[in-house]
XYZ file of C-alpha atoms in Angstrom:
62
model
C 6.993 9.835 3.860
C 3.581 9.116 5.269
C 1.141 7.463 2.876
C -2.637 7.306 3.370
C -3.876 3.787 2.682
C -7.267 5.240 1.770
C -6.588 8.715 0.431
C -8.184 11.518 2.407
C -9.852 12.796 -0.803
C -11.677 9.439 -0.948
C -12.867 9.752 2.637
C -9.896 8.109 4.329
C -9.186 9.324 7.841
C -5.982 11.133 8.675
C -4.852 8.918 11.534
C -2.230 6.303 12.300
C -4.521 3.380 11.442
C -4.791 4.642 7.863
C -1.131 5.324 7.257
C 2.158 3.680 6.484
C 5.629 5.145 6.369
C 7.438 4.703 3.060
C 10.675 5.976 1.610
C 10.282 8.319 -1.370
C 10.994 5.579 -3.911
C 8.354 3.214 -2.550
C 5.868 6.051 -2.090
C 6.210 6.807 -5.808
C 5.747 3.093 -6.653
C 2.476 2.969 -4.732
C 1.168 6.056 -6.524
C 2.508 5.481 -10.022
C 3.077 1.832 -10.875
C 0.083 -0.280 -9.906
C 1.206 -1.385 -6.454
C -1.339 -1.231 -3.633
C -1.024 -1.204 0.129
C -3.518 -2.376 2.728
C -3.445 -3.043 6.439
C -3.224 -6.726 7.333
C -5.147 -8.446 10.106
C -2.136 -8.160 12.375
C -2.055 -4.362 11.964
C 0.979 -4.472 9.679
C 0.957 -3.278 6.080
C 0.710 -5.673 3.150
C 1.885 -4.674 -0.307
C 0.035 -6.021 -3.333
C 2.029 -6.160 -6.573
C 0.413 -5.318 -9.913
C -0.754 -8.286 -12.014
C 2.164 -8.046 -14.432
C 4.495 -8.826 -11.512
C 2.287 -11.450 -9.830
C -0.811 -12.600 -11.712
C -2.359 -13.731 -8.398
C -1.431 -10.468 -6.657
C -0.325 -12.243 -3.493
C 0.350 -9.775 -0.670
C 3.920 -9.193 0.455
C 4.015 -8.925 4.226
C 6.710 -7.065 6.087
C-alpha cells in the first residue's frame, strides 16, 4: 500500500517524495498505533516508534 507521509487532507502532495510503500499490517500500525514515518536526509523513510515503545522515539532506519 502507498502511504502519504503528510496526508493529502493536510496539504501533503500526492507524489513520490511524499510517499512510502508499506504492507497492510504496517500501514495500519502507522495509522492506528502511534507510529510515525518521515523521510530521512538520505531520501529513505525513517519510522518513529511511539513513546511507550521508545521513550526517546529514536528513528528506525531501513
